[in-house]
PDB file of C-alpha atoms in Angstrom:
ATOM      1  CA  MET A   1       0.000   0.000   0.000  1.00  0.00           C
ATOM      2  CA  ASN A   2       1.459   3.379  -0.872  1.00  0.00           C
ATOM      3  CA  HIS A   3       2.083   5.993   1.835  1.00  0.00           C
ATOM      4  CA  GLU A   4      -0.737   8.399   0.757  1.00  0.00           C
ATOM      5  CA  LEU A   5      -3.359   5.630   0.717  1.00  0.00           C
ATOM      6  CA  ASN A   6      -2.126   4.330   4.091  1.00  0.00           C
ATOM      7  CA  MET A   7      -2.456   7.845   5.602  1.00  0.00           C
ATOM      8  CA  THR A   8      -5.985   8.191   4.146  1.00  0.00           C
ATOM      9  CA  VAL A   9      -7.027   4.872   5.696  1.00  0.00           C
ATOM     10  CA  ARG A  10      -5.526   5.897   9.064  1.00  0.00           C
ATOM     11  CA  SER A  11      -7.306   9.276   8.916  1.00  0.00           C
ATOM     12  CA  ALA A  12     -10.615   7.590   8.101  1.00  0.00           C
ATOM     13  CA  LYS A  13     -10.197   5.125  10.993  1.00  0.00           C
ATOM     14  CA  TYR A  14      -9.319   7.961  13.353  1.00  0.00           C
ATOM     15  CA  GLY A  15     -12.384   9.944  12.186  1.00  0.00           C
ATOM     16  CA  VAL A  16     -14.665   6.955  12.787  1.00  0.00           C
ATOM     17  CA  LEU A  17     -13.123   6.409  16.237  1.00  0.00           C
ATOM     18  CA  CYS A  18     -13.636  10.082  17.128  1.00  0.00           C
ATOM     19  CA  ALA A  19     -17.250   9.922  15.942  1.00  0.00           C
ATOM     20  CA  LEU A  20     -17.897   6.808  18.044  1.00  0.00           C
ATOM     21  CA  VAL A  21     -16.326   8.365  21.127  1.00  0.00           C
ATOM     22  CA  ALA A  22     -18.280  11.600  20.638  1.00  0.00           C
ATOM     23  CA  THR A  23     -21.538   9.682  20.132  1.00  0.00           C
ATOM     24  CA  GLY A  24     -20.875   7.624  23.238  1.00  0.00           C
ATOM     25  CA  LEU A  25     -20.163  10.717  25.315  1.00  0.00           C
ATOM     26  CA  THR A  26     -23.336  12.361  24.056  1.00  0.00           C
ATOM     27  CA  ALA A  27     -25.400   9.290  24.976  1.00  0.00           C
ATOM     28  CA  VAL A  28     -23.876   9.229  28.464  1.00  0.00           C
ATOM     29  CA  ALA A  29     -24.545  12.954  28.968  1.00  0.00           C
ATOM     30  CA  ASP A  30     -28.235  12.509  28.068  1.00  0.00           C
ATOM     31  CA  ALA A  31     -28.707   9.153  29.826  1.00  0.00           C
ATOM     32  CA  ASP A  32     -30.152  11.061  32.783  1.00  0.00           C
ATOM     33  CA  LEU A  33     -33.043  12.404  30.663  1.00  0.00           C
ATOM     34  CA  PRO A  34     -36.118  10.528  29.437  1.00  0.00           C
ATOM     35  CA  LYS A  35     -36.270   9.344  25.842  1.00  0.00           C
ATOM     36  CA  GLY A  36     -37.166  12.189  23.512  1.00  0.00           C
ATOM     37  CA  TRP A  37     -35.269  14.909  25.416  1.00  0.00           C
ATOM     38  CA  PHE A  38     -31.675  16.142  25.302  1.00  0.00           C
ATOM     39  CA  ARG A  39     -29.561  18.843  26.916  1.00  0.00           C
ATOM     40  CA  ASN A  40     -28.987  22.084  25.079  1.00  0.00           C
ATOM     41  CA  ARG A  41     -25.185  22.140  24.936  1.00  0.00           C
ATOM     42  CA  TRP A  42     -24.851  25.866  24.284  1.00  0.00           C
ATOM     43  CA  ASN A  43     -21.710  27.002  26.094  1.00  0.00           C
ATOM     44  CA  GLY A  44     -23.707  29.723  27.858  1.00  0.00           C
ATOM     45  CA  TYR A  45     -25.269  26.942  29.966  1.00  0.00           C
ATOM     46  CA  GLU A  46     -21.874  25.898  31.380  1.00  0.00           C
ATOM     47  CA  PRO A  47     -21.310  24.650  33.979  1.00  0.00           C
ATOM     48  CA  HIS A  48     -24.148  22.285  33.118  1.00  0.00           C
ATOM     49  CA  ALA A  49     -26.836  21.658  35.725  1.00  0.00           C
ATOM     50  CA  THR A  50     -27.480  18.273  37.320  1.00  0.00           C
ATOM     51  CA  MET A  51     -30.401  16.458  35.663  1.00  0.00           C
ATOM     52  CA  GLU A  52     -32.152  13.251  36.631  1.00  0.00           C
ATOM     53  CA  THR A  53     -35.315  11.394  35.702  1.00  0.00           C
ATOM     54  CA  THR A  54     -37.655  10.250  38.473  1.00  0.00           C
ATOM     55  CA  ASP A  55     -41.274   9.135  38.762  1.00  0.00           C
ATOM     56  CA  GLY A  56     -43.781  11.855  37.997  1.00  0.00           C
ATOM     57  CA  PRO A  57     -46.769  13.009  40.052  1.00  0.00           C
ATOM     58  CA  LEU A  58     -49.264  11.146  37.859  1.00  0.00           C
ATOM     59  CA  ALA A  59     -49.304   7.352  37.575  1.00  0.00           C
ATOM     60  CA  GLY A  60     -47.053   6.163  34.763  1.00  0.00           C
ATOM     61  CA  THR A  61     -45.367   9.515  34.132  1.00  0.00           C
ATOM     62  CA  TRP A  62     -41.750  10.599  34.462  1.00  0.00           C
ATOM     63  CA  ALA A  63     -40.346  13.825  35.864  1.00  0.00           C
ATOM     64  CA  ILE A  64     -37.131  15.647  35.048  1.00  0.00           C
ATOM     65  CA  ARG A  65     -35.487  17.188  38.117  1.00  0.00           C
ATOM     66  CA  VAL A  66     -32.919  19.902  37.403  1.00  0.00           C
ATOM     67  CA  SER A  67     -30.711  21.165  40.233  1.00  0.00           C
ATOM     68  CA  ASP A  68     -27.267  22.700  40.858  1.00  0.00           C
ATOM     69  CA  ILE A  69     -28.000  25.389  38.275  1.00  0.00           C
ATOM     70  CA  ALA A  70     -24.872  27.547  38.446  1.00  0.00           C
ATOM     71  CA  SER A  71     -24.731  28.997  34.918  1.00  0.00           C
ATOM     72  CA  GLN A  72     -25.595  32.675  34.590  1.00  0.00           C
ATOM     73  CA  HIS A  73     -28.031  31.667  31.802  1.00  0.00           C
ATOM     74  CA  GLY A  74     -29.555  28.693  33.651  1.00  0.00           C
ATOM     75  CA  PHE A  75     -30.154  25.533  31.595  1.00  0.00           C
ATOM     76  CA  GLY A  76     -31.941  24.309  28.495  1.00  0.00           C
ATOM     77  CA  ILE A  77     -33.519  20.980  27.538  1.00  0.00           C
ATOM     78  CA  LEU A  78     -34.831  20.397  24.020  1.00  0.00           C
ATOM     79  CA  SER A  79     -37.486  18.032  22.720  1.00  0.00           C
ATOM     80  CA  GLU A  80     -36.194  15.740  19.989  1.00  0.00           C
ATOM     81  CA  ARG A  81     -39.555  16.137  18.281  1.00  0.00           C
ATOM     82  CA  LYS A  82     -40.101  18.960  15.816  1.00  0.00           C
ATOM     83  CA  TYR A  83     -43.691  19.890  14.966  1.00  0.00           C
ATOM     84  CA  PRO A  84     -44.723  21.075  11.489  1.00  0.00           C
ATOM     85  CA  ALA A  85     -45.779  24.729  11.830  1.00  0.00           C
ATOM     86  CA  VAL A  86     -45.902  27.906   9.770  1.00  0.00           C
ATOM     87  CA  GLU A  87     -46.423  31.563  10.594  1.00  0.00           C
ATOM     88  CA  GLY A  88     -49.793  32.098  12.270  1.00  0.00           C
ATOM     89  CA  ASP A  89     -50.039  28.567  13.737  1.00  0.00           C
ATOM     90  CA  ARG A  90     -50.380  28.193  17.505  1.00  0.00           C
ATOM     91  CA  LEU A  91     -48.007  26.071  19.594  1.00  0.00           C
ATOM     92  CA  ARG A  92     -49.373  25.108  23.016  1.00  0.00           C
ATOM     93  CA  VAL A  93     -47.129  23.457  25.615  1.00  0.00           C
ATOM     94  CA  THR A  94     -48.430  22.129  28.942  1.00  0.00           C
ATOM     95  CA  PHE A  95     -46.550  20.505  31.813  1.00  0.00           C
ATOM     96  CA  TYR A  96     -46.791  19.737  35.488  1.00  0.00           C
ATOM     97  CA  GLY A  97     -44.091  21.551  37.415  1.00  0.00           C
ATOM     98  CA  LYS A  98     -42.824  22.304  40.880  1.00  0.00           C
ATOM     99  CA  GLY A  99     -39.667  23.607  42.508  1.00  0.00           C
ATOM    100  CA  LYS A 100     -38.231  26.971  43.466  1.00  0.00           C
ATOM    101  CA  GLY A 101     -37.368  29.883  41.240  1.00  0.00           C
ATOM    102  CA  GLU A 102     -38.321  30.397  37.632  1.00  0.00           C
ATOM    103  CA  ALA A 103     -38.973  27.824  34.911  1.00  0.00           C
ATOM    104  CA  LYS A 104     -39.493  28.755  31.273  1.00  0.00           C
ATOM    105  CA  ILE A 105     -40.993  27.242  28.149  1.00  0.00           C
ATOM    106  CA  SER A 106     -39.834  28.421  24.765  1.00  0.00           C
ATOM    107  CA  TYR A 107     -39.471  27.121  21.241  1.00  0.00           C
ATOM    108  CA  VAL A 108     -36.927  27.121  18.456  1.00  0.00           C
ATOM    109  CA  SER A 109     -37.996  27.426  14.832  1.00  0.00           C
ATOM    110  CA  PHE A 110     -36.595  25.635  11.802  1.00  0.00           C
ATOM    111  CA  THR A 111     -37.121  26.134   8.084  1.00  0.00           C
ATOM    112  CA  ALA A 112     -39.115  23.593   6.042  1.00  0.00           C
ATOM    113  CA  GLU A 113     -35.745  22.091   5.025  1.00  0.00           C
ATOM    114  CA  GLY A 114     -34.840  21.574   8.708  1.00  0.00           C
ATOM    115  CA  LYS A 115     -32.304  24.425   8.973  1.00  0.00           C
ATOM    116  CA  TRP A 116     -32.112  26.137  12.375  1.00  0.00           C
ATOM    117  CA  ASN A 117     -33.968  29.421  12.096  1.00  0.00           C
ATOM    118  CA  GLN A 118     -34.007  31.097  15.488  1.00  0.00           C
ATOM    119  CA  PRO A 119     -35.160  30.824  19.113  1.00  0.00           C
ATOM    120  CA  ARG A 120     -38.586  32.325  19.571  1.00  0.00           C
ATOM    121  CA  GLY A 121     -40.957  33.374  22.333  1.00  0.00           C
ATOM    122  CA  THR A 122     -40.460  32.479  25.979  1.00  0.00           C
ATOM    123  CA  ARG A 123     -42.960  32.214  28.834  1.00  0.00           C
ATOM    124  CA  GLY A 124     -41.739  32.222  32.424  1.00  0.00           C
ATOM    125  CA  PHE A 125     -43.409  30.664  35.467  1.00  0.00           C
ATOM    126  CA  GLU A 126     -42.652  31.077  39.154  1.00  0.00           C
ATOM    127  CA  LEU A 127     -42.602  27.544  40.574  1.00  0.00           C
ATOM    128  CA  THR A 128     -44.152  26.458  43.879  1.00  0.00           C
ATOM    129  CA  ASP A 129     -43.510  23.542  46.262  1.00  0.00           C
ATOM    130  CA  GLU A 130     -46.612  21.707  44.990  1.00  0.00           C
ATOM    131  CA  TRP A 131     -47.108  20.068  41.593  1.00  0.00           C
ATOM    132  CA  ARG A 132     -49.188  22.354  39.411  1.00  0.00           C
ATOM    133  CA  LEU A 133     -50.300  22.439  35.758  1.00  0.00           C
ATOM    134  CA  TYR A 134     -48.672  25.180  33.649  1.00  0.00           C
ATOM    135  CA  GLU A 135     -49.505  26.206  30.087  1.00  0.00           C
ATOM    136  CA  ALA A 136     -47.849  28.400  27.478  1.00  0.00           C
ATOM    137  CA  GLU A 137     -49.207  29.319  24.070  1.00  0.00           C
ATOM    138  CA  PHE A 138     -47.223  30.901  21.251  1.00  0.00           C
ATOM    139  CA  VAL A 139     -48.278  32.255  17.867  1.00  0.00           C
ATOM    140  CA  VAL A 140     -45.600  31.218  15.375  1.00  0.00           C
ATOM    141  CA  SER A 141     -44.076  34.311  13.775  1.00  0.00           C
ATOM    142  CA  ASP A 142     -41.495  34.960  11.064  1.00  0.00           C
ATOM    143  CA  LYS A 143     -41.170  38.687  11.873  1.00  0.00           C
ATOM    144  CA  THR A 144     -37.621  38.491  13.280  1.00  0.00           C
ATOM    145  CA  SER A 145     -36.346  35.949  10.768  1.00  0.00           C
ATOM    146  CA  LYS A 146     -35.111  36.069   7.209  1.00  0.00           C
ATOM    147  CA  GLU A 147     -36.587  32.649   6.437  1.00  0.00           C
ATOM    148  CA  LYS A 148     -40.029  31.112   6.829  1.00  0.00           C
ATOM    149  CA  THR A 149     -40.744  28.666   9.638  1.00  0.00           C
ATOM    150  CA  GLY A 150     -41.491  25.054   8.715  1.00  0.00           C
ATOM    151  CA  PHE A 151     -41.083  23.359  12.123  1.00  0.00           C
ATOM    152  CA  VAL A 152     -41.033  24.296  15.813  1.00  0.00           C
ATOM    153  CA  GLN A 153     -39.246  22.528  18.665  1.00  0.00           C
ATOM    154  CA  PRO A 154     -40.348  23.020  22.311  1.00  0.00           C
ATOM    155  CA  SER A 155     -37.717  23.568  24.993  1.00  0.00           C
ATOM    156  CA  LEU A 156     -37.596  23.721  28.802  1.00  0.00           C
ATOM    157  CA  HIS A 157     -35.480  26.213  30.736  1.00  0.00           C
ATOM    158  CA  GLY A 158     -34.778  27.429  34.241  1.00  0.00           C
ATOM    159  CA  ALA A 159     -32.955  30.318  35.853  1.00  0.00           C
ATOM    160  CA  LYS A 160     -29.698  30.256  37.794  1.00  0.00           C
ATOM    161  CA  ASP A 161     -30.071  28.985  41.390  1.00  0.00           C
ATOM    162  CA  SER A 162     -33.561  27.587  40.739  1.00  0.00           C
ATOM    163  CA  GLU A 163     -34.623  23.957  41.128  1.00  0.00           C
ATOM    164  CA  CYS A 164     -37.074  22.767  38.497  1.00  0.00           C
ATOM    165  CA  TRP A 165     -39.218  19.678  38.090  1.00  0.00           C
ATOM    166  CA  PHE A 166     -41.033  19.053  34.779  1.00  0.00           C
ATOM    167  CA  SER A 167     -43.501  16.212  34.173  1.00  0.00           C
ATOM    168  CA  ASP A 168     -46.078  15.112  31.628  1.00  0.00           C
ATOM    169  CA  VAL A 169     -44.875  17.665  29.080  1.00  0.00           C
ATOM    170  CA  ARG A 170     -47.197  17.855  26.074  1.00  0.00           C
ATOM    171  CA  ALA A 171     -47.290  19.996  22.960  1.00  0.00           C
ATOM    172  CA  ASP A 172     -49.704  20.502  20.129  1.00  0.00           C
ATOM    173  CA  VAL A 173     -49.845  22.755  17.104  1.00  0.00           C
ATOM    174  CA  THR A 174     -53.113  24.197  15.846  1.00  0.00           C
ATOM    175  CA  ARG A 175     -52.764  25.126  12.201  1.00  0.00           C
ATOM    176  CA  SER A 176     -53.959  28.563  11.144  1.00  0.00           C
ATOM    177  CA  LYS A 177     -55.039  27.151   7.773  1.00  0.00           C
ATOM    178  CA  ILE A 178     -56.394  23.661   8.288  1.00  0.00           C
ATOM    179  CA  ASP A 179     -55.972  21.221   5.443  1.00  0.00           C
ATOM    180  CA  PRO A 180     -58.219  18.127   5.864  1.00  0.00           C
ATOM    181  CA  VAL A 181     -55.184  15.830   5.668  1.00  0.00           C
ATOM    182  CA  ASP A 182     -53.147  17.975   8.072  1.00  0.00           C
ATOM    183  CA  LEU A 183     -55.253  18.107  11.242  1.00  0.00           C
ATOM    184  CA  PRO A 184     -53.827  19.291  14.591  1.00  0.00           C
ATOM    185  CA  GLU A 185     -52.037  16.664  16.621  1.00  0.00           C
ATOM    186  CA  THR A 186     -51.421  16.301  20.338  1.00  0.00           C
ATOM    187  CA  ARG A 187     -48.756  14.008  21.681  1.00  0.00           C
ATOM    188  CA  GLU A 188     -46.880  13.446  24.878  1.00  0.00           C
ATOM    189  CA  LEU A 189     -43.278  14.486  24.321  1.00  0.00           C
TER     190      LEU A 189
END
């Protein structure tokens, strides 16, 4: 085997090894969250908060407990699920929550091709010691973006020094222009 081909093979093997290690580290970092959720790894959330999954307040539900929130910007958790949505549609997110300090619900928008578009509206909630139902509704808007929205992705947040519990998080999109084959959908996240 000539030297150039040998170096190419070594580089490819090294790239695959790096990808496997990175994937493994990502899986370990999100192993403390329920399926369908992952940490927002924006460096503004460093040092990252402690997250764990426990039983929720309702039978058969899970809860995410977030503590040790030392970052100036708090923390972020994203849903893996992206909902089809365009300008004028309504995104509604509900969850049971408790804790101390402030929790927030927001969403990120993506183009129809799946390209990240921009974070959007945020709703804050002051948490209490008792489990309580919270709801946030957003009207999808393209006003601050150069591109049109095609999908939205719900996210959970909390402020520095808070302690947040989220459970039974649900989202649904109500289309502003309903097509008979594209009816609104509601799903547990």
